């Protein structure tokens, strides 16, 4: 894919540019790095161009919108996005999660001791437990995503500086495919195989009504239309989260797996952070 093949951009976008991952130093090769992304040059207020408007235009435009976390140190805003397009959009989701789980079992030591980490004896262990049952309910995944995106766009950062999000557009059918297309490197401290992350998200799309909404240098924000509604179900989902993003449990301030699982009950958004 080249710049000339990027789909026509919607009207009334803020100033921005098309970024080709082949231009980034971390791209593995020109042959692999062909993922493209349009990004706004600066954060966009929720009263301006919203994620929801661009999402409503997705079927016509072919461009999936993402909120891109803005770093107020502008010199770092173009460093985090890509390491090149990955292969494997058809990776089996359960195989992807099992692979990530097995790798964690091979290395049982966290990088550093931290008093906020779940004690070693509490870490999920053993063979891959399998996928959790699907969530239930009638909530519309896209309506939930619209609500969550609006919440994020209106929410200031920890220092009270709104807005905190740039807008991004990726030529992809889904948010999970978009991550693989651009070779997002957010989980690189856990895995460089973003196709495994995308595959896990794809099964969450199907089972829990998950939709990708926001990306950061090492964070991911998703909406959840059909979250677990009881602790037993949430425990099974928490094990998938552990395989997907162990730092959520290791460094999330939770005293136990059950404490983490309890926070998932009825939660309509999940956030992941790879330290």
CSV table of C-alpha atoms in Angstrom, one decimal:
chain,number,residue,atom,x,y,z
A,1,UNK,CA,0.0,0.0,0.0
A,2,UNK,CA,1.3,3.5,-0.8
A,3,UNK,CA,0.2,6.9,0.0
A,4,UNK,CA,-1.7,7.1,-3.3
A,5,UNK,CA,-3.8,4.1,-2.3
A,6,UNK,CA,-5.0,5.6,1.0
A,7,UNK,CA,-8.8,6.0,0.8
A,8,UNK,CA,-10.3,9.4,0.4
A,9,UNK,CA,-10.4,11.2,3.8
A,10,UNK,CA,-13.7,12.4,5.2
A,11,UNK,CA,-14.4,16.1,5.1
A,12,UNK,CA,-14.0,18.5,7.9
A,13,UNK,CA,-11.0,16.8,9.5
A,14,UNK,CA,-8.6,18.8,11.5
A,15,UNK,CA,-5.0,19.4,10.2
A,16,UNK,CA,-3.2,16.0,10.0
A,17,UNK,CA,-1.0,13.8,7.9
A,18,UNK,CA,-0.8,10.3,6.5
A,19,UNK,CA,2.0,8.2,8.2
A,20,UNK,CA,3.6,5.2,6.4
A,21,UNK,CA,5.2,2.7,8.7
A,22,UNK,CA,7.9,2.2,6.1
A,23,UNK,CA,9.2,5.6,7.0
A,24,UNK,CA,9.9,4.7,10.7
A,25,UNK,CA,13.2,3.4,11.8
A,26,UNK,CA,11.8,0.5,13.6
A,27,UNK,CA,10.0,-0.9,10.6
A,28,UNK,CA,11.7,-4.3,9.8
A,29,UNK,CA,11.8,-3.9,6.0
A,30,UNK,CA,10.2,-1.9,3.2
A,31,UNK,CA,8.5,-5.1,2.0
A,32,UNK,CA,6.7,-5.6,5.4
A,33,UNK,CA,6.1,-2.0,6.5
A,34,UNK,CA,3.2,-0.8,4.5
A,35,UNK,CA,0.6,0.0,7.1
A,36,UNK,CA,-0.8,3.5,6.9
A,37,UNK,CA,-2.4,5.8,9.4
A,38,UNK,CA,-3.8,9.2,9.1
A,39,UNK,CA,-3.3,11.2,12.4
A,40,UNK,CA,-4.3,14.6,13.5
A,41,UNK,CA,-1.4,17.0,14.2
A,42,UNK,CA,-2.8,17.9,17.6
A,43,UNK,CA,-5.4,16.8,20.2
A,44,UNK,CA,-9.0,17.3,19.2
A,45,UNK,CA,-11.7,18.5,21.5
A,46,UNK,CA,-14.8,16.3,21.8
A,47,UNK,CA,-16.8,19.3,20.6
A,48,UNK,CA,-14.9,19.1,17.4
A,49,UNK,CA,-14.4,16.0,15.3
A,50,UNK,CA,-15.5,13.1,17.3
A,51,UNK,CA,-14.7,9.4,17.2
A,52,UNK,CA,-18.4,8.6,16.9
A,53,UNK,CA,-18.9,10.7,13.7
A,54,UNK,CA,-15.9,9.0,12.1
A,55,UNK,CA,-17.1,5.6,13.2
A,56,UNK,CA,-20.5,6.3,11.7
A,57,UNK,CA,-18.7,7.1,8.4
A,58,UNK,CA,-16.6,3.9,8.6
A,59,UNK,CA,-18.7,1.8,6.3
A,60,UNK,CA,-18.5,4.4,3.5
A,61,UNK,CA,-14.9,5.5,4.1
A,62,UNK,CA,-13.3,2.2,4.9
A,63,UNK,CA,-11.3,4.0,7.6
A,64,UNK,CA,-11.5,2.7,11.2
A,65,UNK,CA,-11.2,5.5,13.8
A,66,UNK,CA,-8.9,5.3,16.8
A,67,UNK,CA,-8.2,7.8,19.6
A,68,UNK,CA,-4.5,8.2,19.9
A,69,UNK,CA,-3.2,9.2,23.4
A,70,UNK,CA,-1.4,12.5,23.1
A,71,UNK,CA,2.0,13.0,24.8
A,72,UNK,CA,2.3,16.7,25.8
A,73,UNK,CA,6.0,16.3,25.0
A,74,UNK,CA,5.5,16.7,21.3
A,75,UNK,CA,8.9,15.3,20.5
A,76,UNK,CA,7.7,11.8,21.5
A,77,UNK,CA,4.3,11.7,19.7
A,78,UNK,CA,5.7,10.0,16.6
A,79,UNK,CA,7.9,7.4,18.3
A,80,UNK,CA,5.5,5.0,19.7
A,81,UNK,CA,3.2,4.0,16.9
A,82,UNK,CA,4.7,1.3,14.8
A,83,UNK,CA,7.3,-1.4,14.2
A,84,UNK,CA,5.9,-2.4,10.8
A,85,UNK,CA,3.0,-4.5,9.4
A,86,UNK,CA,2.7,-8.0,10.9
A,87,UNK,CA,1.4,-11.1,9.1
A,88,UNK,CA,-1.1,-13.5,10.5
A,89,UNK,CA,-4.5,-11.8,10.5
A,90,UNK,CA,-6.0,-15.3,10.4
A,91,UNK,CA,-4.3,-16.5,13.6
A,92,UNK,CA,-6.7,-18.7,15.6
A,93,UNK,CA,-7.7,-16.6,18.7
A,94,UNK,CA,-7.5,-19.5,21.2
A,95,UNK,CA,-4.1,-20.5,19.8
A,96,UNK,CA,-2.9,-16.9,20.2
A,97,UNK,CA,-4.0,-16.8,23.9
A,98,UNK,CA,-2.6,-20.2,24.6
A,99,UNK,CA,0.7,-19.2,23.1
A,100,UNK,CA,0.9,-16.0,25.3
A,101,UNK,CA,-0.1,-18.1,28.4
A,102,UNK,CA,2.5,-20.7,27.8
A,103,UNK,CA,5.2,-18.2,27.4
A,104,UNK,CA,4.3,-16.7,30.7
A,105,UNK,CA,4.5,-20.1,32.4
A,106,UNK,CA,8.0,-20.6,31.0
A,107,UNK,CA,9.2,-17.4,32.8
A,108,UNK,CA,7.6,-17.2,36.2
A,109,UNK,CA,9.7,-14.3,37.5
A,110,UNK,CA,8.5,-10.7,37.1
A,111,UNK,CA,11.1,-8.2,36.0
A,112,UNK,CA,11.1,-6.4,39.4
A,113,UNK,CA,9.7,-7.0,42.9
A,114,UNK,CA,6.9,-4.6,43.6
A,115,UNK,CA,4.8,-4.5,46.8
A,116,UNK,CA,1.8,-3.7,44.6
A,117,UNK,CA,2.2,-6.9,42.6
A,118,UNK,CA,0.1,-10.0,43.2
A,119,UNK,CA,2.2,-12.3,45.3
A,120,UNK,CA,4.0,-15.0,43.4
A,121,UNK,CA,1.9,-17.8,44.9
A,122,UNK,CA,-1.2,-16.0,43.6
A,123,UNK,CA,-0.1,-15.9,39.9
A,124,UNK,CA,-2.2,-17.9,37.5
A,125,UNK,CA,-0.3,-21.1,36.8
A,126,UNK,CA,-0.6,-24.5,35.1
A,127,UNK,CA,-1.9,-25.5,31.7
A,128,UNK,CA,-4.0,-23.1,29.5
A,129,UNK,CA,-7.5,-23.1,31.1
A,130,UNK,CA,-9.3,-22.5,27.8
A,131,UNK,CA,-11.6,-19.7,26.7
A,132,UNK,CA,-14.2,-18.2,29.1
A,133,UNK,CA,-17.9,-18.5,28.2
A,134,UNK,CA,-19.3,-15.6,26.1
A,135,UNK,CA,-20.9,-12.7,27.8
A,136,UNK,CA,-24.7,-12.2,27.7
A,137,UNK,CA,-27.0,-9.3,27.1
A,138,UNK,CA,-28.5,-7.2,24.4
A,139,UNK,CA,-26.3,-4.1,24.5
A,140,UNK,CA,-25.2,-2.8,21.1
A,141,UNK,CA,-21.4,-3.0,20.9
A,142,UNK,CA,-21.1,0.1,18.7
A,143,UNK,CA,-23.4,2.1,20.9
A,144,UNK,CA,-21.2,1.2,23.9
A,145,UNK,CA,-18.1,2.1,21.9
A,146,UNK,CA,-19.6,5.5,21.0
A,147,UNK,CA,-20.4,6.2,24.7
A,148,UNK,CA,-16.9,5.1,25.8
A,149,UNK,CA,-15.2,7.2,23.1
A,150,UNK,CA,-17.2,10.2,24.0
A,151,UNK,CA,-16.2,9.7,27.7
A,152,UNK,CA,-12.5,9.4,26.8
A,153,UNK,CA,-12.6,12.5,24.6
A,154,UNK,CA,-14.3,14.5,27.3
A,155,UNK,CA,-12.0,13.2,30.1
A,156,UNK,CA,-8.9,15.3,30.9
A,157,UNK,CA,-5.6,13.7,31.6
A,158,UNK,CA,-4.2,13.3,35.2
A,159,UNK,CA,-2.9,16.9,35.1
A,160,UNK,CA,-6.3,18.3,34.1
A,161,UNK,CA,-5.2,19.1,30.5
A,162,UNK,CA,-8.0,18.5,28.0
A,163,UNK,CA,-8.1,17.3,25.3
A,164,UNK,CA,-5.7,14.4,25.5
A,165,UNK,CA,-6.5,12.6,22.3
A,166,UNK,CA,-5.4,12.9,18.7
A,167,UNK,CA,-7.6,11.3,16.0
A,168,UNK,CA,-6.4,8.4,13.9
A,169,UNK,CA,-7.9,6.7,10.8
A,170,UNK,CA,-6.7,3.3,9.6
A,171,UNK,CA,-7.9,1.6,6.4
A,172,UNK,CA,-9.2,-1.5,8.1
A,173,UNK,CA,-12.5,-3.3,8.5
A,174,UNK,CA,-12.2,-3.7,12.3
A,175,UNK,CA,-10.2,-2.3,15.2
A,176,UNK,CA,-8.4,-5.6,15.6
A,177,UNK,CA,-7.3,-5.7,12.0
A,178,UNK,CA,-6.2,-2.1,12.3
A,179,UNK,CA,-3.7,-2.9,15.0
A,180,UNK,CA,-2.1,-5.6,12.9
A,181,UNK,CA,-2.2,-3.5,9.8
A,182,UNK,CA,-0.1,-0.7,11.3
A,183,UNK,CA,2.0,-3.0,13.4
A,184,UNK,CA,1.2,-1.2,16.7
A,185,UNK,CA,4.0,-1.7,19.2
A,186,UNK,CA,2.1,-1.1,22.4
A,187,UNK,CA,2.6,-4.6,23.8
A,188,UNK,CA,6.2,-4.9,22.8
A,189,UNK,CA,7.4,-5.5,26.4
A,190,UNK,CA,5.2,-8.6,26.4
A,191,UNK,CA,5.2,-9.7,22.7
A,192,UNK,CA,6.3,-8.3,19.4
A,193,UNK,CA,3.7,-10.4,17.6
A,194,UNK,CA,0.9,-7.9,17.4
A,195,UNK,CA,-1.1,-10.5,15.4
A,196,UNK,CA,-1.5,-12.5,18.6
A,197,UNK,CA,-2.9,-9.5,20.4
A,198,UNK,CA,-5.2,-8.8,17.4
A,199,UNK,CA,-6.4,-12.4,17.4
A,200,UNK,CA,-7.2,-12.3,21.2
A,201,UNK,CA,-9.1,-9.1,20.6
A,202,UNK,CA,-11.0,-10.6,17.8
A,203,UNK,CA,-12.5,-13.4,20.0
A,204,UNK,CA,-13.4,-10.7,22.6
A,205,UNK,CA,-15.2,-8.8,19.9
A,206,UNK,CA,-17.3,-12.0,19.2
A,207,UNK,CA,-17.8,-13.1,22.9
A,208,UNK,CA,-18.0,-9.8,24.8
A,209,UNK,CA,-18.9,-7.2,22.2
A,210,UNK,CA,-15.4,-5.6,22.6
A,211,UNK,CA,-14.5,-2.7,20.3
A,212,UNK,CA,-11.1,-1.0,20.0
A,213,UNK,CA,-11.4,2.7,20.9
A,214,UNK,CA,-8.1,4.1,22.0
A,215,UNK,CA,-4.3,3.5,21.6
A,216,UNK,CA,-1.3,4.8,23.5
A,217,UNK,CA,2.4,4.1,23.4
A,218,UNK,CA,1.8,1.2,25.8
A,219,UNK,CA,-1.9,1.2,26.5
A,220,UNK,CA,-5.1,0.0,24.9
A,221,UNK,CA,-8.7,1.2,25.7
A,222,UNK,CA,-11.6,-1.0,24.6
A,223,UNK,CA,-15.4,-0.8,25.2
A,224,UNK,CA,-17.2,-3.9,26.4
A,225,UNK,CA,-20.9,-4.5,25.6
A,226,UNK,CA,-21.3,-7.9,27.3
A,227,UNK,CA,-19.0,-8.0,30.3
A,228,UNK,CA,-19.1,-10.9,32.8
A,229,UNK,CA,-21.9,-10.5,35.4
A,230,UNK,CA,-20.6,-12.7,38.2
A,231,UNK,CA,-17.3,-13.4,39.9
A,232,UNK,CA,-17.0,-17.0,38.5
A,233,UNK,CA,-17.3,-15.8,35.0
A,234,UNK,CA,-15.0,-12.9,35.6
A,235,UNK,CA,-12.3,-15.2,37.0
A,236,UNK,CA,-12.2,-17.0,33.7
A,237,UNK,CA,-12.0,-13.7,31.8
A,238,UNK,CA,-9.3,-12.6,34.2
A,239,UNK,CA,-7.1,-15.5,33.2
A,240,UNK,CA,-7.4,-14.5,29.5
A,241,UNK,CA,-6.4,-11.0,30.6
A,242,UNK,CA,-3.4,-12.4,32.3
A,243,UNK,CA,-2.2,-14.1,29.2
A,244,UNK,CA,-3.0,-11.0,27.1
A,245,UNK,CA,-1.5,-8.4,29.5
A,246,UNK,CA,0.1,-9.7,32.7
A,247,UNK,CA,1.1,-6.2,33.9
A,248,UNK,CA,-2.6,-5.5,34.5
A,249,UNK,CA,-2.4,-8.0,37.3
A,250,UNK,CA,1.3,-7.8,38.3
A,251,UNK,CA,1.4,-4.0,38.6
A,252,UNK,CA,-2.3,-3.0,38.8
A,253,UNK,CA,-2.4,-2.7,42.5
A,254,UNK,CA,-4.7,-5.8,43.0
A,255,UNK,CA,-4.1,-8.1,46.0
A,256,UNK,CA,-5.3,-11.2,44.2
A,257,UNK,CA,-6.7,-12.6,41.0
A,258,UNK,CA,-10.2,-12.4,42.6
A,259,UNK,CA,-9.7,-8.7,43.3
A,260,UNK,CA,-8.9,-8.1,39.7
A,261,UNK,CA,-11.8,-10.3,38.5
A,262,UNK,CA,-14.2,-8.4,40.8
A,263,UNK,CA,-13.3,-5.2,39.0
A,264,UNK,CA,-14.4,-6.8,35.7
A,265,UNK,CA,-17.9,-7.7,36.8
A,266,UNK,CA,-20.3,-5.5,34.8
A,267,UNK,CA,-17.4,-3.2,33.6
A,268,UNK,CA,-18.2,-1.7,30.2
A,269,UNK,CA,-14.6,-0.9,29.4
A,270,UNK,CA,-11.2,-2.6,29.8
A,271,UNK,CA,-7.8,-0.9,29.8
A,272,UNK,CA,-4.5,-2.6,29.3
A,273,UNK,CA,-1.1,-1.4,30.1
A,274,UNK,CA,2.2,-3.1,29.2
A,275,UNK,CA,5.0,-1.7,31.4
